[in-house]
Short mmCIF file of C-alpha atoms and ligand atoms in Angstrom, two decimals:
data_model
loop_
_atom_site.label_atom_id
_atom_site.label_comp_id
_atom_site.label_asym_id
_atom_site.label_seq_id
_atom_site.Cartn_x
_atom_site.Cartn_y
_atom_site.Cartn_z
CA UNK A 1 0.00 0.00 0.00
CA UNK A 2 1.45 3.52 -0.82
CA UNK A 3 -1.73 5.41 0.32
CA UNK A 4 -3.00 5.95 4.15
CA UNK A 5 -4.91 8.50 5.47
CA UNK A 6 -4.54 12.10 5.41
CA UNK A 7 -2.65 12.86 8.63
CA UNK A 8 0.99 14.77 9.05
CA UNK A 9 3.51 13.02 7.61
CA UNK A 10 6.63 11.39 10.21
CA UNK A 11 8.45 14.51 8.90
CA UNK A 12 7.03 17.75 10.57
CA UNK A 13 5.02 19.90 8.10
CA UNK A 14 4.54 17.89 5.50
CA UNK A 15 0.53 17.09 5.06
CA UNK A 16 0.52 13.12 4.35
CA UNK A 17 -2.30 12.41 1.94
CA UNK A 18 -3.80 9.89 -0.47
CA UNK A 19 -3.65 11.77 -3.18
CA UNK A 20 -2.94 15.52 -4.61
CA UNK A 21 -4.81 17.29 -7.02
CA UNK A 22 -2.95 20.47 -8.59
CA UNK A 23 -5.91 22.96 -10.08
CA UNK A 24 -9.31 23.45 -8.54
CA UNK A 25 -11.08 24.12 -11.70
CA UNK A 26 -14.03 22.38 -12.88
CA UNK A 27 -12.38 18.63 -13.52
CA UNK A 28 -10.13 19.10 -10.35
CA UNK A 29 -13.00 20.02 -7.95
CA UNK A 30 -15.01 16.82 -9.59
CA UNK A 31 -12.27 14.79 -8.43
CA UNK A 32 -12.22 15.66 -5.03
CA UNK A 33 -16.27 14.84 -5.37
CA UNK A 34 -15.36 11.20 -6.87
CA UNK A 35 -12.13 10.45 -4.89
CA UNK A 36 -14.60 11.74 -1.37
CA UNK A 37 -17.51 9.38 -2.80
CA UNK A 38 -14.59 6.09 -2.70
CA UNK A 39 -13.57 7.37 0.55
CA UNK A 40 -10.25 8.81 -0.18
CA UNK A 41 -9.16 11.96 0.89
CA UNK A 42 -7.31 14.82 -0.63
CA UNK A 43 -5.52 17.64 -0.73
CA UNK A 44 -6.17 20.55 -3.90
CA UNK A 45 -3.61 22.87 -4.65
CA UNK A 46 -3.96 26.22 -7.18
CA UNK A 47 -2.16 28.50 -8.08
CA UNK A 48 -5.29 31.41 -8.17
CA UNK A 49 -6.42 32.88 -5.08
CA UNK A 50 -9.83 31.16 -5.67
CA UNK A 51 -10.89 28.15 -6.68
CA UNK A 52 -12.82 27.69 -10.63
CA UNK A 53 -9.88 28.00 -13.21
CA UNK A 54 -10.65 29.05 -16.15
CA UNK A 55 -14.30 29.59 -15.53
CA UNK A 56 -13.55 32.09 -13.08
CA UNK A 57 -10.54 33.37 -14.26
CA UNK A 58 -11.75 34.12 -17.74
CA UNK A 59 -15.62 33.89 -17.94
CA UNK A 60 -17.23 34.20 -14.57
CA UNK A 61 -20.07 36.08 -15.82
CA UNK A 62 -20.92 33.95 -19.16
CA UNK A 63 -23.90 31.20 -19.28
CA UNK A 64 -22.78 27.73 -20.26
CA UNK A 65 -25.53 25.43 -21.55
CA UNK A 66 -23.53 22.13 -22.40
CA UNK A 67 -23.65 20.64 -18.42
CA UNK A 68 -25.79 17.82 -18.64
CA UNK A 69 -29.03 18.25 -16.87
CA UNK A 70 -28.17 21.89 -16.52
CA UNK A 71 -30.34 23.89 -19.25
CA UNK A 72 -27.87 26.90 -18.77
CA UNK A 73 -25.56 27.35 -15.91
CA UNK A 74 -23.18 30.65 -14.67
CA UNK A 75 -19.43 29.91 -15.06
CA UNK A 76 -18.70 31.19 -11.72
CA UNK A 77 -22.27 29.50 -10.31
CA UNK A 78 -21.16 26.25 -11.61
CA UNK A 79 -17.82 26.42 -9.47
CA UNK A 80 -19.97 27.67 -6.63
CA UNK A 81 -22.17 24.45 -6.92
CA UNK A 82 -18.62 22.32 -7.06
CA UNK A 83 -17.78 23.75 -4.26
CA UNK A 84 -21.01 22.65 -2.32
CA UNK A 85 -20.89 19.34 -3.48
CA UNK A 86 -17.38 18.30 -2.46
CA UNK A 87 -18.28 20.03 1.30
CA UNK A 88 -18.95 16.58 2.96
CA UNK A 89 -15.62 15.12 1.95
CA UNK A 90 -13.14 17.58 3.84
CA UNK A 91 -10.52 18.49 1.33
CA UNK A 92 -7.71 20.32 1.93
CA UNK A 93 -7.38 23.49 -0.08
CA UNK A 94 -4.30 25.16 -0.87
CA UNK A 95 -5.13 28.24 -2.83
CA UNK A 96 -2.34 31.18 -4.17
CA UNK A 97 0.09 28.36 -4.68
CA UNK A 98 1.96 26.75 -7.27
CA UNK A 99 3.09 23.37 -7.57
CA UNK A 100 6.26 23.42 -8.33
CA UNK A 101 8.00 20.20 -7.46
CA UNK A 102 7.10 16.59 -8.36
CA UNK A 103 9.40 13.73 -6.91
CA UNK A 104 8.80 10.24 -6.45
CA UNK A 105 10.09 8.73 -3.13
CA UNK A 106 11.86 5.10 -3.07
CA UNK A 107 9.06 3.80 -1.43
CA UNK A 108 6.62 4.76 -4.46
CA UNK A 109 4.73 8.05 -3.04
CA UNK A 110 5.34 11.48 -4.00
CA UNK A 111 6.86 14.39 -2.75
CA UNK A 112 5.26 17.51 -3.98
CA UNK A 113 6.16 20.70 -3.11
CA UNK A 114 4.68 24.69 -4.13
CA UNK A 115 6.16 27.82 -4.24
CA UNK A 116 5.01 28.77 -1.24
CA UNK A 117 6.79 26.02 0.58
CA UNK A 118 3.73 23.66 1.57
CA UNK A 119 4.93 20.10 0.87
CA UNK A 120 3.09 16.56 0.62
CA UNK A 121 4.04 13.11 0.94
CA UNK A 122 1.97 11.82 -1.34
CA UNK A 123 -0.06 8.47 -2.44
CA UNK A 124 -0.84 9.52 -5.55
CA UNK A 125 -1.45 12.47 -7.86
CA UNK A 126 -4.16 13.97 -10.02
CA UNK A 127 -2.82 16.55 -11.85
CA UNK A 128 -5.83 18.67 -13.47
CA UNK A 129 -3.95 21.75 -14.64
CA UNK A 130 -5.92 22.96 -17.78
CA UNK A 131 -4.10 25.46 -20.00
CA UNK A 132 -1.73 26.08 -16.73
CA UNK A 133 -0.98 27.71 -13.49
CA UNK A 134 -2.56 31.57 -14.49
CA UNK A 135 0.45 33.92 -14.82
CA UNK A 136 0.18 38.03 -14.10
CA UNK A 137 0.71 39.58 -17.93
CA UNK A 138 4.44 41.44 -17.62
CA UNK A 139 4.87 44.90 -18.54
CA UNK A 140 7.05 44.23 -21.96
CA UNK A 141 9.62 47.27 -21.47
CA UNK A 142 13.26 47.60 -20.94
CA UNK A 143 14.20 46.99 -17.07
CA UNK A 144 10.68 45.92 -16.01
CA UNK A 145 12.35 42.68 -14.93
CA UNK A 146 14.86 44.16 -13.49
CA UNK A 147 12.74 45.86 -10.76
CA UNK A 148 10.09 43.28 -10.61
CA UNK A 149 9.08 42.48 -6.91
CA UNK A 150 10.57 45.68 -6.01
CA UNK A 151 9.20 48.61 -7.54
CA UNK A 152 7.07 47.22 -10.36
CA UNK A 153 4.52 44.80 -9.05
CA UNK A 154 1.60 42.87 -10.85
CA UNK A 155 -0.07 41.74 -7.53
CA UNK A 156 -0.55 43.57 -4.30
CA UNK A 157 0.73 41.36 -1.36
CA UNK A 158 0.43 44.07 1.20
CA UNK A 159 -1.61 47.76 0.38
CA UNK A 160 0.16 49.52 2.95
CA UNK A 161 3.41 49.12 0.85
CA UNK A 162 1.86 51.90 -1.56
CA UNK A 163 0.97 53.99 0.76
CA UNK A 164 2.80 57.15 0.78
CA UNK A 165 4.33 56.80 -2.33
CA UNK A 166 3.74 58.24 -6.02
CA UNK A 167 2.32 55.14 -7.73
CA UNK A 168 1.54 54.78 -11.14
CA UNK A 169 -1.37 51.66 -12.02
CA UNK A 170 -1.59 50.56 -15.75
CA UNK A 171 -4.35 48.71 -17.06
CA UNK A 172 -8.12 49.08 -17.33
CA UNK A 173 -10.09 46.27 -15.90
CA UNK A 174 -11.25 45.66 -12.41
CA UNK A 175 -8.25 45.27 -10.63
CA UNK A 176 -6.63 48.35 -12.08
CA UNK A 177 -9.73 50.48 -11.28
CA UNK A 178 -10.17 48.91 -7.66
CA UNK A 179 -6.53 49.68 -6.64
CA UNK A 180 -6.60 53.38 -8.28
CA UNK A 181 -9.83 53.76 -5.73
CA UNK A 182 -7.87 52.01 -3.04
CA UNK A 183 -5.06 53.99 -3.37
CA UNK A 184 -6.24 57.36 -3.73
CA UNK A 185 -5.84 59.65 -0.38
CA UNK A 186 -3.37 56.78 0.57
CA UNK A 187 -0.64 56.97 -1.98
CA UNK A 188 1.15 60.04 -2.05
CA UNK A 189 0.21 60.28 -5.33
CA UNK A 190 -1.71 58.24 -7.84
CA UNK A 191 -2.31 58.02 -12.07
CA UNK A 192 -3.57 55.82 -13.73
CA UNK A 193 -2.38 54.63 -17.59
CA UNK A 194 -4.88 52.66 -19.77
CA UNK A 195 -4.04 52.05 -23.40
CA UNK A 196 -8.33 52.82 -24.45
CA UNK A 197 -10.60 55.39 -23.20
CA UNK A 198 -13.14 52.33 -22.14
CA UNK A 199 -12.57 50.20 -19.56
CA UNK A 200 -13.15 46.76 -18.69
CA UNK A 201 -14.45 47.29 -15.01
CA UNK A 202 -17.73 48.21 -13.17
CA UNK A 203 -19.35 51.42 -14.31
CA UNK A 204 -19.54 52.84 -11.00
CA UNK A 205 -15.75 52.53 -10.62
CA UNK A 206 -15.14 54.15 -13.62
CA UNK A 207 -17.23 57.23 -13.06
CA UNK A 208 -15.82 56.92 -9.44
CA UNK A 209 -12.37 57.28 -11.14
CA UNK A 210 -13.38 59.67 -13.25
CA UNK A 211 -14.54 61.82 -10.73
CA UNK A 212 -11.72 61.78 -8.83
CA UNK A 213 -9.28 62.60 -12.01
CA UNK A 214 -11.99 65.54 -12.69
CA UNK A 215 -11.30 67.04 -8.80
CA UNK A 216 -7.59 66.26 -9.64
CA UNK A 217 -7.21 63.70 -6.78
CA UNK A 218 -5.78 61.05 -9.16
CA UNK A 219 -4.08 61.35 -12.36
CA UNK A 220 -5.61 59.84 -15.69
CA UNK A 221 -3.50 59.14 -18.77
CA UNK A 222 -4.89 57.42 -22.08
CA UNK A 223 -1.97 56.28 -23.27
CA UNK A 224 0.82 53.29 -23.24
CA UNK A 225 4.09 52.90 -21.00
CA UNK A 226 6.68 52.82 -23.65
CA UNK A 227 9.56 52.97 -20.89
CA UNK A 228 10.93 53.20 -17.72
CA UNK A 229 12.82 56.25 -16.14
CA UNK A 230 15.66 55.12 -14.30
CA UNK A 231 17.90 57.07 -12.47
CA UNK A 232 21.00 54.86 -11.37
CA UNK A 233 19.42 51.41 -9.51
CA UNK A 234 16.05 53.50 -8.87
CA UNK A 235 13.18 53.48 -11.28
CA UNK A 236 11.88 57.09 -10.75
CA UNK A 237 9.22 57.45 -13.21
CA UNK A 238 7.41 56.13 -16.35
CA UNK A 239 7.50 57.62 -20.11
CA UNK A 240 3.82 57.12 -21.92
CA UNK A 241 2.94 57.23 -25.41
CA UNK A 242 -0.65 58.90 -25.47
CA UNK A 243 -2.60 58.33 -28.84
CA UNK A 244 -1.50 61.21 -30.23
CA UNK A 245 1.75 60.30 -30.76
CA UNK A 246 2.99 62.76 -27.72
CA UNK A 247 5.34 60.82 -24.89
CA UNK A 248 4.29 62.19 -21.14
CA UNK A 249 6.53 61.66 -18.08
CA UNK A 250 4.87 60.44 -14.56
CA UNK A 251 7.47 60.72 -11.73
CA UNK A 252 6.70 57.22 -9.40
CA UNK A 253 8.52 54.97 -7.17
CA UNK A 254 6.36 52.09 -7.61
CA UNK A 255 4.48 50.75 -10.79
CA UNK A 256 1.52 48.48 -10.19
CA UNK A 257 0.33 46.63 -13.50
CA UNK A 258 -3.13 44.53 -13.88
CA UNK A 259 -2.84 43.53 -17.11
CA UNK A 260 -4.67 40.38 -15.83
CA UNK A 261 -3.28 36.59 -16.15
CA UNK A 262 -2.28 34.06 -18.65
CA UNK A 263 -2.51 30.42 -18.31
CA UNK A 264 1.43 28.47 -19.17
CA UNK A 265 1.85 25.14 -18.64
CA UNK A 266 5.16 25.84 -16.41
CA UNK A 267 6.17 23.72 -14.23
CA UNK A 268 3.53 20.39 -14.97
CA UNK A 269 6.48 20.15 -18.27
CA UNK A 270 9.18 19.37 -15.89
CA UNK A 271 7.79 16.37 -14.55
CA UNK A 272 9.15 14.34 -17.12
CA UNK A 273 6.19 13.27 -17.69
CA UNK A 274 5.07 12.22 -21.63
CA UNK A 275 4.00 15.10 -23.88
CA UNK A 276 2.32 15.77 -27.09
CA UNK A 277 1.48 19.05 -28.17
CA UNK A 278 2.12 20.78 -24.47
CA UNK A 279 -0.09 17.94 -23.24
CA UNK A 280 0.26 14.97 -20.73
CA UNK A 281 -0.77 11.65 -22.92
CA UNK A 282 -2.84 9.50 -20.49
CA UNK A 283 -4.48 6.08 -21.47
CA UNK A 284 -8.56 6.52 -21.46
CA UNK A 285 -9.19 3.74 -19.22
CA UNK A 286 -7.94 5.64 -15.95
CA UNK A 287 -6.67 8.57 -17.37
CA UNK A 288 -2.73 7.68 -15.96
CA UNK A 289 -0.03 9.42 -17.30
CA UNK A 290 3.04 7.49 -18.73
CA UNK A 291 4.33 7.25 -14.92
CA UNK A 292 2.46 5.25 -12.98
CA UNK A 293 0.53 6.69 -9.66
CA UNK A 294 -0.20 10.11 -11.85
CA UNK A 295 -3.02 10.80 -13.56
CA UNK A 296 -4.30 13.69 -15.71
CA UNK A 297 -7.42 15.03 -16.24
CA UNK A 298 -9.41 18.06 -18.26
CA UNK A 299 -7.58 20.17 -20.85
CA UNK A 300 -4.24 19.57 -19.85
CA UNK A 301 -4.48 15.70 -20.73
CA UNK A 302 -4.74 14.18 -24.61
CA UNK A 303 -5.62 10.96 -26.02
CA UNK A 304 -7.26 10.02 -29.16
CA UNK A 305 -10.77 11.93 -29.59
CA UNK A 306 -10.28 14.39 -27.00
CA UNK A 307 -12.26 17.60 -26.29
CA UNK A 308 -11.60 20.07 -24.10
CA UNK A 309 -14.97 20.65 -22.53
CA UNK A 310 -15.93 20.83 -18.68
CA UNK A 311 -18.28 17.77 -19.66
CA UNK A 312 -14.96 15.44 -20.45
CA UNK A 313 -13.33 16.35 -17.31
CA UNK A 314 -15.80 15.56 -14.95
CA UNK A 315 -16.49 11.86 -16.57
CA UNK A 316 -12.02 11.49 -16.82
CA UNK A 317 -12.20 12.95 -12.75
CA UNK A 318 -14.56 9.39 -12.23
CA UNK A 319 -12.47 7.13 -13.70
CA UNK A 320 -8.67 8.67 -12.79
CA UNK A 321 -10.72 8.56 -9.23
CA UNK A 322 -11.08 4.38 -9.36
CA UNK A 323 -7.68 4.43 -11.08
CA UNK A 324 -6.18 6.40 -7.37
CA UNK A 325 -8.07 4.00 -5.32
CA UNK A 326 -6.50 1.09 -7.48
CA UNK A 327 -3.02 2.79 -7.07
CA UNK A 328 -3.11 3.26 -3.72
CA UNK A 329 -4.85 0.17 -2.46
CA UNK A 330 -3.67 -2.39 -4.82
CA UNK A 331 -5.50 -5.28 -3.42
CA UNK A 332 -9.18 -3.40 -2.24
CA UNK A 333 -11.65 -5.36 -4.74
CA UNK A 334 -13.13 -2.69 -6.71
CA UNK A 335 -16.91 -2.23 -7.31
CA UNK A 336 -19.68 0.00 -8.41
CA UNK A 337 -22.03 1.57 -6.07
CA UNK A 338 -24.65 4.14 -6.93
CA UNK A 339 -25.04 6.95 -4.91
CA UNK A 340 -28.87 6.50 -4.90
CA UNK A 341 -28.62 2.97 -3.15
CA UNK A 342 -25.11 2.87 -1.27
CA UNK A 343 -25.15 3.69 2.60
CA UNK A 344 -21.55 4.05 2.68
CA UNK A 345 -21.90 6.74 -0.02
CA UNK A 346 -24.59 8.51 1.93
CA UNK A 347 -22.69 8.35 4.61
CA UNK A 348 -19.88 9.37 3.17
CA UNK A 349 -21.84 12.54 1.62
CA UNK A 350 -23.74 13.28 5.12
CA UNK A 351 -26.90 12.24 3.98
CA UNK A 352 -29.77 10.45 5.13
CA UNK A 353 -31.10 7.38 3.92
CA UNK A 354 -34.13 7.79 1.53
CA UNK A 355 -37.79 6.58 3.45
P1 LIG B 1 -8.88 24.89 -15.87
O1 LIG B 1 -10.25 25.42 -15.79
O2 LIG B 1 -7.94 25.53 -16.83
O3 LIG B 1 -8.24 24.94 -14.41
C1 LIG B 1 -6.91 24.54 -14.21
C2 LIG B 1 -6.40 25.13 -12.93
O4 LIG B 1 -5.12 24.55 -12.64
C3 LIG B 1 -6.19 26.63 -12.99
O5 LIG B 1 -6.92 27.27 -11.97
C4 LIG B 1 -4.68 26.81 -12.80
O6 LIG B 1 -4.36 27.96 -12.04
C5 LIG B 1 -4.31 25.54 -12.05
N1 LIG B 1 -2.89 25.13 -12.22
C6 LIG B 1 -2.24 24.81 -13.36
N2 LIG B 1 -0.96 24.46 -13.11
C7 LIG B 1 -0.81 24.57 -11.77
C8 LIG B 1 0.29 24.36 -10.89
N3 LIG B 1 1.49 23.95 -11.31
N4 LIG B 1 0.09 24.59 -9.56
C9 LIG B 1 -1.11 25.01 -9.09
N5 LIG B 1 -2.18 25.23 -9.89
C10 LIG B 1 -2.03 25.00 -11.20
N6 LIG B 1 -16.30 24.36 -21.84
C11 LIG B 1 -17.54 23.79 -21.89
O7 LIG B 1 -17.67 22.59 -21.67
N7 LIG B 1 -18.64 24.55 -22.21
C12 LIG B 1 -18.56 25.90 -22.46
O8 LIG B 1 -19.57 26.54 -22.75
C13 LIG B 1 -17.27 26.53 -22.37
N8 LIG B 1 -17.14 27.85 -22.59
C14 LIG B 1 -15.90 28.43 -22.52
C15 LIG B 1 -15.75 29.80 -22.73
C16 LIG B 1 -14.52 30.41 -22.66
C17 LIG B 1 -14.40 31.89 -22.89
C18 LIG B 1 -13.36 29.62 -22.37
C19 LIG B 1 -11.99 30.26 -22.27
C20 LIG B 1 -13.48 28.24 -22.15
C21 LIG B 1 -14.75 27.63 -22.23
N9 LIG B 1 -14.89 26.27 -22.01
C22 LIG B 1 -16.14 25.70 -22.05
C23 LIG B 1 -13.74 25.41 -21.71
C24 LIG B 1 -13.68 25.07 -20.21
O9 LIG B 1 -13.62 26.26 -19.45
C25 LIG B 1 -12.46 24.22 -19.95
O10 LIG B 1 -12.58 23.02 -20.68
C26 LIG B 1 -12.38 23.89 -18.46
O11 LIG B 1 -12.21 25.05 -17.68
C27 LIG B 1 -11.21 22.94 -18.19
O12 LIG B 1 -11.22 22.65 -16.83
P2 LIG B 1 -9.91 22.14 -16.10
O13 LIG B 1 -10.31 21.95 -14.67
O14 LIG B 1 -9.32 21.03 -16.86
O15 LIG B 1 -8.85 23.35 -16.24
#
């Protein structure tokens, strides 16, 4: 047996576990659902702060009408209804982390590790990554690497770190407009550079902004950051290309750009794991990858036929789940129960028995 329950590991800090999922979209929350309903626990990792993937990340607001038995469904209310049913089974969730690290031990498990520095011994792994771990879009200018993590940011770890200072926010959707709002009265100073007059955020935080630009609280600049100022190892400012050709200067010590995320596949192609086409190749009858113990499941995986719909995933989560409990308990005989008729399922899913 490599599997065991969920408990700390013999080595302090690590979480033991049955299995791992990386990515709490769609096909990753199913499997916790169908790993819970064979009684095996697990731990989810994602990168995002929230759970939904690409649902969330890039469609929260947009009906889907191809989830069976659902006529037409939210994006982000489907995750929310994920999320309800995998309650009963007590998964761990790991959210604003990346896995990073896949290793197998000598005794078969896995040691997985994220950026963060959480780390699993593992039974098994259910990697259900989609496109990949969602990545901040960079500023593409000279230096903007250079100062990344000091003075030009693409996620706010602590607000107070702005405060006081002249801070210039590029982009025009949500984020960009929330943290201009945030900011303003805080900051020493505060502009804002979009590349459009419209935005991609509420209407009330765009008038908001506007108002505030109009009263000269905040600085608004249609335009593009073309460079950065930099006066020996200090960045001190920010050259912008407005739309009429004309460059404008905004003094700043920090930059803050929401240019919003990308999926990459990242690290899931240093697993040395098999590939084709930026994808892990898995067999269809449990969805294992071409090393035994991980599986793969939703858009990251290929086989013959595949499609990358939400509808695939959840029916690959069932089967990669029987293919973990095979894994990790080798000699449990395995069998079909329905949840309809099965009292260790109810029980399992905190329900009581029908009349
Ligand atoms: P994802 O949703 O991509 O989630 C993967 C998660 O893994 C992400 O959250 C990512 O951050 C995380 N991750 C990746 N690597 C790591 C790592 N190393 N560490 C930690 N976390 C990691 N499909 C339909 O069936 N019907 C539709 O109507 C439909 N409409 C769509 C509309 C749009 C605009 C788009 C973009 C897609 C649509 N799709 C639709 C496709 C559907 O969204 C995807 O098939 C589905 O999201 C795939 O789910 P997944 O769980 O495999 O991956």
């Amino acid at each position: 047996m490599v599997g065991g329950e969920n408990r700390e590991s013999e080595v302090p800090g690590v979480i033991r576990t049955e299995c791992v999922i990386v990515g709490a979209g769609p096909a990753g929350l199913f499997a916790v659902f169908e790993l819970g309903l064979l009684g095996i626990k697990c731990e989810i990792v994602d990168s995002l702060a929230h759970p939904g993937g690409q649902c969330t990340e890039l469609y929260p607001d947009k009906p889907i009408y191809d989830i069976p038995a659902l006529p037409v469904c939210g994006a982000q209310e489907l995750v929310d209804r994920l999320m309800q049913q995998v309650k009963p089974f007590g998964a761990g969730f790991h959210f604003g982390q990346e896995v990073v690290e896949v290793r197998r031990q000598a005794s078969g498990r896995f040691d997985v590790a994220t950026a963060a520095g959480t780390r699993f011994d593992a039974g098994s792994l259910i990697i259900a990554g989609g496109l990949g771990s969602f990545q901040p879009r960079r500023l593409l200018v000279p230096d903007a690497e250079r100062f990344e993590g000091s003075q030009v940011h693409y996620r706010v770890r602590r607000a107070e770190d702005f405060h006081g200072r002249d801070v210039v926010v590029a982009g025009g959707g949500d984020s960009a407009l929330d943290w201009v709002l945030e900011f303003c009265g805080k900051a020493r100073s505060v502009a804002l550079v979009h590349r459009r007059a419209e935005f991609r955020a509420q209407p009330a935080s765009v008038a908001r902004m506007g108002q505030l630009a109009a009263e000269g609280r905040i600085r608004h600049v249609t335009g593009t950051i073309q460079s950065l100022v930099v006066a020996g190892d200090r960045l001190t400012g920010v050259r912008v290309q407005q739309a009429d050709k004309t460059t404008v200067e905004l003094s700043c010590e920090l930059v803050l750009a929401c240019f919003g995320l990308h999926p990459k596949l990242g690290p899931i192609a240093n697993w040395g794991l098999a590939l084709e086409k930026k994808a892990l190749k898995v067999d269809t009858e449990k969805f294992q990858t071409s090393e035994p113990g991980i599986f793969a499941i939703g858009d990251v995986n290929t086989y013959p036929g595949k499609k990358k719909l939400i509808l695939s995933g959840f029916h690959e989560a069932a089967l990669a789940a029987f293919g973990v409990q095979h894994y990790v308990y080798p000699d449990k005989r395995q069998f079909l129960q329905y949840t309809t008729t099965s009292p260790i399922m109810r029980e399992r899913l905190g329900v009581a028995a029908p009349e």
